[in-house]
mmCIF file of C-alpha atoms and ligand atoms in Angstrom:
data_model
loop_
_atom_site.group_PDB
_atom_site.id
_atom_site.type_symbol
_atom_site.label_atom_id
_atom_site.label_comp_id
_atom_site.label_asym_id
_atom_site.label_seq_id
_atom_site.Cartn_x
_atom_site.Cartn_y
_atom_site.Cartn_z
ATOM 1 C CA MET A 238 15.191 8.585 18.290
ATOM 2 C CA ASN A 239 17.107 12.589 18.566
ATOM 3 C CA PHE A 240 19.109 13.901 15.212
ATOM 4 C CA ASN A 241 22.921 12.338 16.544
ATOM 5 C CA THR A 242 21.404 9.227 17.060
ATOM 6 C CA LYS A 243 19.538 8.955 13.803
ATOM 7 C CA VAL A 244 22.447 10.476 11.796
ATOM 8 C CA LEU A 245 24.055 6.733 12.888
ATOM 9 C CA HIS A 246 20.870 4.428 13.161
ATOM 10 C CA GLY A 247 18.128 6.011 10.803
ATOM 11 C CA ARG A 248 16.135 3.862 8.997
ATOM 12 C CA ALA A 249 18.363 5.569 5.255
ATOM 13 C CA VAL A 250 20.763 3.952 7.243
ATOM 14 C CA LYS A 251 22.387 0.762 5.473
ATOM 15 C CA LYS A 252 23.430 -2.932 6.056
ATOM 16 C CA TYR A 253 25.859 -2.152 2.994
ATOM 17 C CA ALA A 254 27.680 -4.541 0.818
ATOM 18 C CA GLU A 255 30.553 -7.351 2.554
ATOM 19 C CA GLY A 256 29.371 -5.412 6.674
ATOM 20 C CA SER A 257 30.924 -1.930 5.588
ATOM 21 C CA THR A 258 29.762 1.077 7.757
ATOM 22 C CA LEU A 259 29.930 3.182 5.577
ATOM 23 C CA PRO A 260 28.719 3.413 1.874
ATOM 24 C CA PRO A 261 31.206 1.916 -0.384
ATOM 25 C CA ILE A 262 32.597 4.519 -3.358
ATOM 26 C CA SER A 263 30.866 3.285 -6.939
ATOM 27 C CA GLN A 264 33.076 4.638 -9.019
ATOM 28 C CA VAL A 265 31.402 4.080 -11.703
ATOM 29 C CA SER A 266 30.139 5.975 -15.520
ATOM 30 C CA ALA A 267 28.581 2.028 -15.388
ATOM 31 C CA PHE A 268 26.772 -0.378 -14.514
ATOM 32 C CA GLN A 269 26.441 -4.422 -16.417
ATOM 33 C CA HIS A 270 23.598 -7.070 -15.991
ATOM 34 C CA ASP A 271 22.836 -10.309 -16.096
ATOM 35 C CA SER A 272 20.981 -10.222 -19.431
ATOM 36 C CA ALA A 273 19.994 -7.996 -22.616
ATOM 37 C CA GLU A 274 16.188 -8.661 -20.765
ATOM 38 C CA GLU A 275 16.854 -7.766 -17.719
ATOM 39 C CA MET A 276 18.522 -4.152 -18.256
ATOM 40 C CA ALA A 277 15.664 -3.606 -20.239
ATOM 41 C CA ARG A 278 14.208 -4.260 -16.909
ATOM 42 C CA VAL A 279 15.969 -1.325 -15.222
ATOM 43 C CA PHE A 280 15.926 1.012 -18.216
ATOM 44 C CA GLU A 281 11.702 1.003 -17.962
ATOM 45 C CA HIS A 282 12.554 1.145 -14.434
ATOM 46 C CA LYS A 283 10.371 -2.563 -14.137
ATOM 47 C CA ALA A 284 13.413 -3.596 -12.325
ATOM 48 C CA ALA A 285 15.337 -2.247 -9.574
ATOM 49 C CA GLY A 286 18.830 -1.387 -10.391
ATOM 50 C CA TYR A 287 21.853 0.878 -11.938
ATOM 51 C CA ALA A 288 21.921 1.125 -14.716
ATOM 52 C CA TYR A 289 24.388 4.593 -15.913
ATOM 53 C CA SER A 290 26.084 7.281 -12.423
ATOM 54 C CA ARG A 291 24.216 10.397 -14.621
ATOM 55 C CA VAL A 292 20.928 8.783 -13.329
ATOM 56 C CA ALA A 293 22.185 7.058 -10.367
ATOM 57 C CA ASN A 294 24.545 5.670 -8.447
ATOM 58 C CA PRO A 295 24.554 3.346 -5.060
ATOM 59 C CA THR A 296 27.149 6.005 -2.913
ATOM 60 C CA VAL A 297 24.903 8.582 -4.260
ATOM 61 C CA ALA A 298 21.253 7.359 -2.784
ATOM 62 C CA ALA A 299 22.811 6.139 0.113
ATOM 63 C CA LEU A 300 23.769 10.025 1.189
ATOM 64 C CA GLU A 301 20.311 10.523 -0.848
ATOM 65 C CA GLN A 302 18.749 8.756 1.838
ATOM 66 C CA ARG A 303 20.368 9.616 4.998
ATOM 67 C CA ILE A 304 19.963 13.467 3.871
ATOM 68 C CA ASN A 305 16.247 13.225 2.811
ATOM 69 C CA GLU A 306 15.066 10.648 5.813
ATOM 70 C CA LEU A 307 16.684 13.473 8.602
ATOM 71 C CA GLU A 308 14.973 16.777 6.800
ATOM 72 C CA GLY A 309 10.879 14.453 7.002
ATOM 73 C CA GLY A 310 11.133 14.692 3.070
ATOM 74 C CA ASN A 311 9.833 12.391 0.847
ATOM 75 C CA ALA A 312 12.653 12.123 -1.865
ATOM 76 C CA ALA A 313 15.822 13.967 -2.323
ATOM 77 C CA VAL A 314 17.675 14.461 -5.280
ATOM 78 C CA ALA A 315 21.542 15.178 -5.205
ATOM 79 C CA CYS A 316 23.276 17.708 -7.186
ATOM 80 C CA ALA A 317 27.293 18.323 -9.005
ATOM 81 C CA SER A 318 26.505 21.459 -6.765
ATOM 82 C CA GLY A 319 24.706 24.098 -4.341
ATOM 83 C CA MET A 320 23.885 26.115 -7.134
ATOM 84 C CA THR A 321 23.022 22.682 -9.927
ATOM 85 C CA ALA A 322 20.506 22.434 -6.724
ATOM 86 C CA VAL A 323 18.903 26.333 -7.038
ATOM 87 C CA THR A 324 18.636 25.588 -10.729
ATOM 88 C CA LEU A 325 16.739 22.654 -10.979
ATOM 89 C CA SER A 326 14.640 23.617 -7.843
ATOM 90 C CA LEU A 327 13.022 25.726 -10.194
ATOM 91 C CA LEU A 328 13.534 25.214 -13.750
ATOM 92 C CA ASN A 329 12.214 21.273 -12.542
ATOM 93 C CA PHE A 330 9.117 23.947 -13.150
ATOM 94 C CA LEU A 331 9.441 27.487 -14.984
ATOM 95 C CA GLY A 332 9.111 27.957 -17.957
ATOM 96 C CA ALA A 333 9.604 31.270 -20.271
ATOM 97 C CA GLY A 334 6.628 34.114 -18.906
ATOM 98 C CA ASP A 335 6.625 32.876 -15.012
ATOM 99 C CA GLU A 336 7.899 34.648 -12.175
ATOM 100 C CA ILE A 337 9.733 34.371 -9.569
ATOM 101 C CA ILE A 338 9.168 36.129 -5.983
ATOM 102 C CA ALA A 339 12.560 35.852 -4.095
ATOM 103 C CA GLY A 340 14.118 37.495 -0.739
ATOM 104 C CA SER A 341 16.671 40.162 -2.206
ATOM 105 C CA ASN A 342 19.136 38.655 0.329
ATOM 106 C CA LEU A 343 19.748 36.210 -1.191
ATOM 107 C CA TYR A 344 23.136 34.424 -0.958
ATOM 108 C CA GLY A 345 25.372 36.119 -4.670
ATOM 109 C CA GLY A 346 25.594 33.051 -6.455
ATOM 110 C CA THR A 347 21.903 32.761 -6.441
ATOM 111 C CA ILE A 348 20.693 36.692 -6.491
ATOM 112 C CA ASP A 349 23.425 35.800 -10.461
ATOM 113 C CA LEU A 350 21.599 32.813 -11.443
ATOM 114 C CA PHE A 351 18.164 35.183 -11.277
ATOM 115 C CA GLU A 352 19.381 37.259 -13.833
ATOM 116 C CA ASP A 353 20.499 34.610 -16.155
ATOM 117 C CA LEU A 354 17.594 33.408 -15.640
ATOM 118 C CA THR A 355 15.368 37.105 -17.422
ATOM 119 C CA LYS A 356 17.000 35.739 -20.031
ATOM 120 C CA PHE A 357 15.020 32.226 -20.766
ATOM 121 C CA GLY A 358 11.958 34.113 -20.261
ATOM 122 C CA ILE A 359 11.622 33.806 -16.288
ATOM 123 C CA THR A 360 11.645 36.700 -14.121
ATOM 124 C CA THR A 361 12.451 37.416 -10.775
ATOM 125 C CA ARG A 362 10.545 39.538 -8.282
ATOM 126 C CA PHE A 363 12.312 40.804 -5.675
ATOM 127 C CA VAL A 364 11.479 42.060 -2.580
ATOM 128 C CA PRO A 365 13.619 43.218 1.124
ATOM 129 C CA HIS A 366 12.194 40.485 3.550
ATOM 130 C CA LEU A 367 9.797 37.253 2.328
ATOM 131 C CA THR A 368 6.608 38.226 4.482
ATOM 132 C CA PRO A 369 2.846 37.761 3.500
ATOM 133 C CA GLU A 370 1.779 41.810 3.769
ATOM 134 C CA ALA A 371 5.253 42.661 0.708
ATOM 135 C CA LEU A 372 4.358 39.190 -1.085
ATOM 136 C CA GLU A 373 0.688 40.166 -1.713
ATOM 137 C CA PRO A 374 1.195 42.893 -4.483
ATOM 138 C CA LEU A 375 4.520 41.043 -6.420
ATOM 139 C CA ILE A 376 1.593 38.049 -6.413
ATOM 140 C CA ASN A 377 -0.565 37.841 -10.701
ATOM 141 C CA GLU A 378 -1.742 34.835 -12.326
ATOM 142 C CA ARG A 379 1.769 34.115 -14.070
ATOM 143 C CA THR A 380 3.823 33.810 -10.266
ATOM 144 C CA LYS A 381 5.116 29.967 -9.955
ATOM 145 C CA ALA A 382 6.770 29.992 -7.056
ATOM 146 C CA VAL A 383 8.838 32.505 -3.832
ATOM 147 C CA PHE A 384 12.136 31.712 -2.857
ATOM 148 C CA GLY A 385 13.744 32.153 -0.049
ATOM 149 C CA GLU A 386 16.843 31.766 2.719
ATOM 150 C CA ILE A 387 15.621 30.898 5.881
ATOM 151 C CA LEU A 388 18.698 32.407 7.567
ATOM 152 C CA CYS A 389 20.397 35.041 4.633
ATOM 153 C CA ASN A 390 23.891 34.682 3.833
ATOM 154 C CA PRO A 391 25.043 36.685 4.776
ATOM 155 C CA SER A 392 22.742 39.496 5.928
ATOM 156 C CA LEU A 393 21.676 37.171 8.439
ATOM 157 C CA GLU A 394 17.871 37.625 8.577
ATOM 158 C CA ILE A 395 15.624 34.743 9.453
ATOM 159 C CA MET A 396 12.529 33.898 6.959
ATOM 160 C CA ASP A 397 8.912 32.963 9.469
ATOM 161 C CA VAL A 398 8.839 29.774 7.454
ATOM 162 C CA ARG A 399 4.907 28.841 8.515
ATOM 163 C CA ARG A 400 3.347 32.814 8.591
ATOM 164 C CA VAL A 401 4.855 32.418 5.026
ATOM 165 C CA SER A 402 4.065 28.726 4.072
ATOM 166 C CA GLU A 403 1.029 29.180 5.168
ATOM 167 C CA TYR A 404 0.565 32.534 2.912
ATOM 168 C CA VAL A 405 1.956 30.860 -0.343
ATOM 169 C CA HIS A 406 -0.288 27.738 0.039
ATOM 170 C CA LEU A 407 -3.682 29.848 0.286
ATOM 171 C CA LYS A 408 -2.295 31.374 -2.721
ATOM 172 C CA GLY A 409 -1.272 28.398 -4.614
ATOM 173 C CA LEU A 410 2.291 28.654 -4.579
ATOM 174 C CA PRO A 411 5.062 26.135 -3.581
ATOM 175 C CA LEU A 412 8.032 27.564 -1.015
ATOM 176 C CA VAL A 413 10.919 26.719 -2.379
ATOM 177 C CA VAL A 414 14.323 27.233 0.177
ATOM 178 C CA ASP A 415 17.361 27.508 0.679
ATOM 179 C CA ALA A 416 18.721 26.096 4.254
ATOM 180 C CA THR A 417 22.377 25.826 3.773
ATOM 181 C CA THR A 418 23.042 27.910 6.755
ATOM 182 C CA VAL A 419 20.571 26.196 9.254
ATOM 183 C CA THR A 420 21.283 22.237 8.082
ATOM 184 C CA PRO A 421 19.285 19.978 9.215
ATOM 185 C CA TYR A 422 20.696 20.502 12.819
ATOM 186 C CA LEU A 423 19.088 23.650 13.220
ATOM 187 C CA PHE A 424 15.676 23.397 12.365
ATOM 188 C CA HIS A 425 13.635 20.911 9.504
ATOM 189 C CA PRO A 426 11.572 23.527 6.998
ATOM 190 C CA ILE A 427 9.295 20.066 5.914
ATOM 191 C CA GLU A 428 7.898 20.098 9.119
ATOM 192 C CA GLU A 429 6.593 24.103 8.723
ATOM 193 C CA GLY A 430 4.972 23.765 5.812
ATOM 194 C CA ALA A 431 8.768 24.241 2.711
ATOM 195 C CA ASP A 432 7.523 22.352 0.292
ATOM 196 C CA VAL A 433 11.118 21.840 -1.967
ATOM 197 C CA VAL A 434 14.641 22.159 0.565
ATOM 198 C CA ILE A 435 17.674 22.780 -1.293
ATOM 199 C CA HIS A 436 21.283 22.922 0.574
ATOM 200 C CA SER A 437 24.791 23.686 -0.527
ATOM 201 C CA THR A 438 26.486 20.485 0.864
ATOM 202 C CA THR A 439 30.003 21.964 0.019
ATOM 203 C CA LYS A 440 29.241 24.234 3.369
ATOM 204 C CA TYR A 441 27.701 22.844 7.059
ATOM 205 C CA ILE A 442 26.928 19.345 5.442
ATOM 206 C CA ASN A 443 30.639 18.849 4.507
ATOM 207 C CA GLY A 444 31.792 20.102 7.513
ATOM 208 C CA SER A 445 36.268 19.992 5.900
ATOM 209 C CA GLY A 446 35.229 21.490 2.590
ATOM 210 C CA ASN A 447 36.798 19.038 0.625
ATOM 211 C CA SER A 448 33.491 19.125 -1.996
ATOM 212 C CA ILE A 449 31.326 20.787 -4.251
ATOM 213 C CA GLY A 450 27.599 19.598 -3.833
ATOM 214 C CA GLY A 451 24.247 20.322 -3.260
ATOM 215 C CA ILE A 452 20.256 18.668 -2.584
ATOM 216 C CA ILE A 453 17.610 18.872 -3.582
ATOM 217 C CA VAL A 454 14.937 17.741 -0.839
ATOM 218 C CA ASP A 455 10.540 17.473 -2.217
ATOM 219 C CA ALA A 456 7.849 17.105 0.457
ATOM 220 C CA ALA A 457 6.233 16.321 -2.452
ATOM 221 C CA ARG A 458 3.293 17.499 -0.676
ATOM 222 C CA PHE A 459 2.492 19.868 -2.482
ATOM 223 C CA ASP A 460 -1.333 20.088 -4.608
ATOM 224 C CA TRP A 461 0.251 20.472 -7.992
ATOM 225 C CA ASP A 462 -2.260 22.082 -9.722
ATOM 226 C CA PHE A 463 -1.283 21.215 -13.131
ATOM 227 C CA ASP A 464 -2.925 23.800 -15.208
ATOM 228 C CA ARG A 465 -1.356 26.364 -14.132
ATOM 229 C CA PHE A 466 2.168 24.413 -13.235
ATOM 230 C CA GLU A 467 1.983 23.118 -17.562
ATOM 231 C CA GLY A 468 6.335 21.944 -16.786
ATOM 232 C CA LEU A 469 4.845 19.359 -14.523
ATOM 233 C CA SER A 470 1.691 18.482 -16.658
ATOM 234 C CA GLY A 471 3.482 15.216 -18.291
ATOM 235 C CA TYR A 472 3.770 14.132 -14.388
ATOM 236 C CA ARG A 473 0.188 14.850 -13.872
ATOM 237 C CA LYS A 474 -0.556 10.663 -13.000
ATOM 238 C CA PHE A 475 2.270 10.193 -10.274
ATOM 239 C CA GLY A 476 0.461 13.257 -7.902
ATOM 240 C CA LYS A 477 1.946 14.596 -5.921
ATOM 241 C CA LEU A 478 5.230 12.766 -6.620
ATOM 242 C CA ALA A 479 5.411 14.308 -10.164
ATOM 243 C CA TYR A 480 8.200 17.220 -8.616
ATOM 244 C CA THR A 481 10.482 14.211 -8.118
ATOM 245 C CA MET A 482 9.045 12.643 -11.182
ATOM 246 C CA ARG A 483 9.786 15.528 -13.246
ATOM 247 C CA LEU A 484 13.295 15.576 -11.317
ATOM 248 C CA ARG A 485 14.734 13.305 -11.569
ATOM 249 C CA THR A 486 13.301 11.467 -15.408
ATOM 250 C CA ASP A 487 13.712 15.104 -16.858
ATOM 251 C CA ILE A 488 15.429 17.844 -16.271
ATOM 252 C CA TRP A 489 18.209 16.869 -13.957
ATOM 253 C CA ASP A 490 18.497 13.599 -15.930
ATOM 254 C CA ASN A 491 19.306 15.202 -19.181
ATOM 255 C CA ILE A 492 21.123 18.750 -18.389
ATOM 256 C CA GLY A 493 23.666 15.888 -16.140
ATOM 257 C CA GLY A 494 23.225 17.718 -12.645
ATOM 258 C CA CYS A 495 24.194 14.389 -11.076
ATOM 259 C CA MET A 496 26.180 14.477 -7.844
ATOM 260 C CA ALA A 497 30.024 12.697 -7.925
ATOM 261 C CA PRO A 498 30.084 9.412 -6.710
ATOM 262 C CA MET A 499 33.544 10.700 -4.614
ATOM 263 C CA THR A 500 31.610 13.377 -3.639
ATOM 264 C CA ALA A 501 28.702 11.844 -2.381
ATOM 265 C CA PHE A 502 31.444 9.626 -0.082
ATOM 266 C CA LEU A 503 33.074 12.824 1.767
ATOM 267 C CA THR A 504 29.506 13.990 2.331
ATOM 268 C CA THR A 505 27.966 10.874 3.850
ATOM 269 C CA ILE A 506 30.982 11.115 6.301
ATOM 270 C CA GLY A 507 31.423 15.191 7.269
ATOM 271 C CA LEU A 508 27.017 14.132 7.160
ATOM 272 C CA GLU A 509 27.910 11.731 10.743
ATOM 273 C CA THR A 510 29.171 15.035 12.666
ATOM 274 C CA LEU A 511 26.642 17.233 11.694
ATOM 275 C CA GLY A 512 25.322 17.735 14.730
ATOM 276 C CA ILE A 513 28.039 18.081 17.102
ATOM 277 C CA ARG A 514 30.138 19.852 14.847
ATOM 278 C CA MET A 515 26.766 22.291 14.813
ATOM 279 C CA GLU A 516 26.428 22.500 18.362
ATOM 280 C CA ARG A 517 29.754 23.841 18.969
ATOM 281 C CA ILE A 518 30.062 25.955 15.943
ATOM 282 C CA CYS A 519 26.835 27.686 17.134
ATOM 283 C CA GLU A 520 27.705 28.255 21.237
ATOM 284 C CA THR A 521 31.809 30.070 19.854
ATOM 285 C CA ALA A 522 29.259 31.682 17.339
ATOM 286 C CA TYR A 523 27.268 33.455 20.255
ATOM 287 C CA THR A 524 30.215 33.566 22.500
ATOM 288 C CA LEU A 525 32.718 35.525 20.065
ATOM 289 C CA ALA A 526 29.384 37.766 18.739
ATOM 290 C CA LYS A 527 29.201 38.873 22.542
ATOM 291 C CA ALA A 528 32.437 39.539 23.098
ATOM 292 C CA LEU A 529 33.400 41.776 19.650
ATOM 293 C CA ALA A 530 30.083 42.809 19.962
ATOM 294 C CA GLU A 531 32.103 44.725 24.108
ATOM 295 C CA ILE A 532 33.952 46.290 20.357
ATOM 296 C CA PRO A 533 32.240 50.676 21.023
ATOM 297 C CA GLU A 534 34.132 51.401 16.968
ATOM 298 C CA ILE A 535 32.568 48.308 15.135
ATOM 299 C CA GLU A 536 28.109 47.097 14.467
ATOM 300 C CA VAL A 537 28.320 43.928 15.189
ATOM 301 C CA CYS A 538 25.373 40.644 13.163
ATOM 302 C CA TYR A 539 23.987 37.975 14.595
ATOM 303 C CA PRO A 540 20.138 36.967 15.761
ATOM 304 C CA LEU A 541 21.206 36.067 19.736
ATOM 305 C CA LEU A 542 21.742 39.411 20.077
ATOM 306 C CA SER A 543 19.357 41.878 22.316
ATOM 307 C CA GLU A 544 19.222 44.334 19.927
ATOM 308 C CA ASN A 545 18.520 42.061 17.085
ATOM 309 C CA PRO A 546 15.497 42.287 15.787
ATOM 310 C CA TYR A 547 14.957 38.133 14.658
ATOM 311 C CA ARG A 548 16.419 36.848 18.306
ATOM 312 C CA GLU A 549 12.239 35.911 18.426
ATOM 313 C CA LEU A 550 12.203 33.446 15.321
ATOM 314 C CA ALA A 551 15.916 32.198 16.309
ATOM 315 C CA GLU A 552 14.636 31.126 19.583
ATOM 316 C CA ARG A 553 11.293 30.030 18.470
ATOM 317 C CA GLN A 554 12.746 28.578 14.679
ATOM 318 C CA LEU A 555 16.153 27.535 15.343
ATOM 319 C CA GLY A 556 15.792 26.483 19.121
ATOM 320 C CA GLY A 557 17.556 29.284 20.486
ATOM 321 C CA ARG A 558 20.300 29.024 18.116
ATOM 322 C CA GLY A 559 21.627 31.220 15.636
ATOM 323 C CA GLY A 560 23.877 29.513 13.787
ATOM 324 C CA GLY A 561 27.596 30.069 12.363
ATOM 325 C CA LEU A 562 27.767 33.190 10.809
ATOM 326 C CA LEU A 563 28.469 36.476 12.127
ATOM 327 C CA THR A 564 29.179 39.705 10.448
ATOM 328 C CA PHE A 565 30.455 43.635 11.475
ATOM 329 C CA ARG A 566 31.093 46.306 9.611
ATOM 330 C CA ALA A 567 34.699 48.136 10.502
ATOM 331 C CA GLY A 568 33.249 51.501 9.832
ATOM 332 C CA SER A 569 35.623 51.628 6.877
ATOM 333 C CA LYS A 570 37.018 49.364 3.675
ATOM 334 C CA GLU A 571 39.994 50.368 4.582
ATOM 335 C CA THR A 572 39.425 48.855 8.131
ATOM 336 C CA ALA A 573 38.074 46.100 6.765
ATOM 337 C CA PHE A 574 41.233 44.662 4.883
ATOM 338 C CA ARG A 575 43.442 45.611 7.887
ATOM 339 C CA ILE A 576 41.668 43.450 9.567
ATOM 340 C CA LEU A 577 40.797 40.367 7.548
ATOM 341 C CA ASN A 578 45.230 40.781 6.693
ATOM 342 C CA SER A 579 46.127 40.820 10.531
ATOM 343 C CA LEU A 580 43.998 37.676 11.116
ATOM 344 C CA ASN A 581 46.260 34.535 12.019
ATOM 345 C CA TYR A 582 43.087 31.476 13.090
ATOM 346 C CA ALA A 583 41.152 33.109 11.075
ATOM 347 C CA ILE A 584 42.156 32.861 6.816
ATOM 348 C CA ARG A 585 41.012 34.575 4.433
ATOM 349 C CA ALA A 586 38.886 32.112 2.355
ATOM 350 C CA THR A 587 35.304 32.463 0.652
ATOM 351 C CA SER A 588 32.539 29.649 1.623
ATOM 352 C CA ILE A 589 30.959 28.402 4.797
ATOM 353 C CA GLY A 590 30.199 25.510 7.511
ATOM 354 C CA ASP A 591 34.354 24.832 7.384
ATOM 355 C CA VAL A 592 36.183 22.973 10.239
ATOM 356 C CA ARG A 593 38.542 25.892 9.487
ATOM 357 C CA THR A 594 37.457 29.723 10.718
ATOM 358 C CA LEU A 595 36.737 31.261 7.569
ATOM 359 C CA VAL A 596 36.613 35.996 6.674
ATOM 360 C CA ILE A 597 35.225 37.767 3.877
ATOM 361 C CA HIS A 598 35.191 40.849 2.395
ATOM 362 C CA PRO A 599 31.526 39.807 0.427
ATOM 363 C CA GLN A 600 30.955 43.738 -0.913
ATOM 364 C CA SER A 601 34.699 42.529 -3.190
ATOM 365 C CA THR A 602 34.038 39.308 -3.714
ATOM 366 C CA LEU A 603 30.704 37.563 -3.552
ATOM 367 C CA TYR A 604 28.570 39.925 -3.899
ATOM 368 C CA VAL A 605 30.982 42.512 -6.915
ATOM 369 C CA ARG A 606 28.743 41.413 -9.826
ATOM 370 C CA ALA A 607 26.071 42.290 -8.170
ATOM 371 C CA THR A 608 25.373 46.289 -8.073
ATOM 372 C CA ARG A 609 25.063 48.573 -5.405
ATOM 373 C CA GLU A 610 21.057 48.803 -4.723
ATOM 374 C CA GLN A 611 21.221 44.007 -5.250
ATOM 375 C CA GLN A 612 25.158 44.532 -2.224
ATOM 376 C CA GLU A 613 22.691 47.439 -0.105
ATOM 377 C CA ALA A 614 19.305 44.754 -0.260
ATOM 378 C CA ALA A 615 21.642 41.866 0.484
ATOM 379 C CA GLN A 616 22.833 43.891 3.300
ATOM 380 C CA VAL A 617 26.527 43.957 1.756
ATOM 381 C CA TYR A 618 28.118 47.430 2.787
ATOM 382 C CA ASP A 619 31.507 49.078 1.619
ATOM 383 C CA ASP A 620 33.367 47.550 5.692
ATOM 384 C CA THR A 621 31.057 44.547 6.323
ATOM 385 C CA ILE A 622 33.149 41.469 7.294
ATOM 386 C CA ARG A 623 31.304 37.728 6.741
ATOM 387 C CA ILE A 624 32.787 35.010 9.505
ATOM 388 C CA SER A 625 32.187 32.192 9.574
ATOM 389 C CA VAL A 626 33.011 29.869 12.474
ATOM 390 C CA GLY A 627 34.874 26.731 12.630
ATOM 391 C CA LEU A 628 35.435 24.628 15.246
ATOM 392 C CA GLU A 629 38.573 26.390 16.887
ATOM 393 C CA ASP A 630 38.763 27.498 20.514
ATOM 394 C CA ALA A 631 36.528 30.465 21.816
ATOM 395 C CA GLU A 632 39.263 31.789 23.833
ATOM 396 C CA ASP A 633 41.388 31.802 20.210
ATOM 397 C CA LEU A 634 39.274 32.955 18.159
ATOM 398 C CA ILE A 635 37.817 36.715 20.399
ATOM 399 C CA CYS A 636 42.220 36.788 21.101
ATOM 400 C CA ASP A 637 42.499 36.364 17.011
ATOM 401 C CA PHE A 638 39.674 38.818 15.987
ATOM 402 C CA THR A 639 39.967 40.968 18.953
ATOM 403 C CA GLU A 640 44.651 41.558 18.042
ATOM 404 C CA ALA A 641 43.277 42.614 14.704
ATOM 405 C CA ILE A 642 40.700 45.017 15.290
ATOM 406 C CA ARG A 643 42.487 47.232 17.924
ATOM 407 C CA THR A 644 44.979 46.988 15.706
ATOM 408 C CA SER A 645 43.874 48.377 12.938
ATOM 409 C CA LEU A 646 41.529 51.051 13.851
HETATM 410 C C1 PLP B 31 27.600 28.586 -1.131
HETATM 411 C C2 PLP B 31 25.436 28.929 -1.091
HETATM 412 C C3 PLP B 31 25.041 27.938 -2.358
HETATM 413 C C4 PLP B 31 26.113 27.926 -3.332
HETATM 414 O O1 PLP B 31 26.008 26.673 -2.890
HETATM 415 P P1 PLP B 31 27.824 25.518 -4.057
HETATM 416 O O2 PLP B 31 27.854 24.972 -2.693
HETATM 417 O O3 PLP B 31 28.620 26.698 -3.748
HETATM 418 O O4 PLP B 31 27.092 25.438 -5.541
HETATM 419 C C5 PLP B 31 23.625 28.147 -2.220
HETATM 420 N N1 PLP B 31 22.981 29.769 -1.255
HETATM 421 C C6 PLP B 31 23.622 28.928 0.094
HETATM 422 C C7 PLP B 31 23.170 29.536 1.167
HETATM 423 C C8 PLP B 31 25.617 29.477 0.127
HETATM 424 O O5 PLP B 31 25.808 29.662 0.876
#
């Protein structure tokens, strides 16, 4: 089955109650049981069934199974937000004294989170690009995870997932990736060796910008050394499934990181059109990038442009597609703001992956809490504009941007 068929007819797509074509919305907090004995069996995980929506919910489970199948994972856990997914994907096996190595070109919220984690004794060491050469000098006995984005938001640098995963596995470390910007349509990180994949489903997977959500997908292939990864040692008997078992029955459940049933339903609807949206979005983004690259006063960044250093990786890893984001440098902050204020179709809003084209000045918004050094490491300058391309017609977007730029220079 190819992607679009699999989304609609894969193994994970069940016959839902009463012949519903979509999973019914189980908008409840608790589930009733025929007897006290049955209830006890459900709580002991000895019988299938639902008890409480913070722990498991059928509408949420339907989404988890479908995304898990598309990612080629072993298990998936849906979360309240992409940030919940990033946080719990790491706290599930880290503790005070542990170190993470991460790319410095991460999503602004993730950089802020890693700062927060220092107060709990978890230190992050940043490298400009996640490569074996950059990781080598930073790995020590406290290092417990390598974390990176595949197509970085907004620097648009691309991680060579196979190369990085082969290297970190040699060092006994798991590779955790944020695949939000590539989606399961453009790339399958697990096939290339990633151990844990997270998504902000708020973005492309939902697609319509109608709810906040996230998901953690576990490949369940990593060989956990339970002496080194003490956090998982209580789950030793589950072997490679230790990660998911701890997540579900411990930290995710106890923190209350669950996705709401209505969000799962809305996200499932979005997921069903992910492939066709991504195809169109990537095509329009490339067309717009080429058109804007003709304007000499601005500097455009898009992975498929001929001078882009990640072009070859986009060809090889992303099937020749460059994703739905592009950025450009307008020359000055004032010019950037004038351009943003002159657009008619592209709307000034945070977020990415919407059906509408969204624009933002990352430095004064997403990176406002970051230091100047952190901003520059993420390639966020005072004149950078990020565009998240939507489903409008390419010709109209080209007119909108070229006109706004022309009148603002
Ligand atoms: C938006 C985003 C997040 C955070 O997701 P939320 O759903 O907003 O919590 C994490 N990583 C990337 C790459 C993102 O774009």
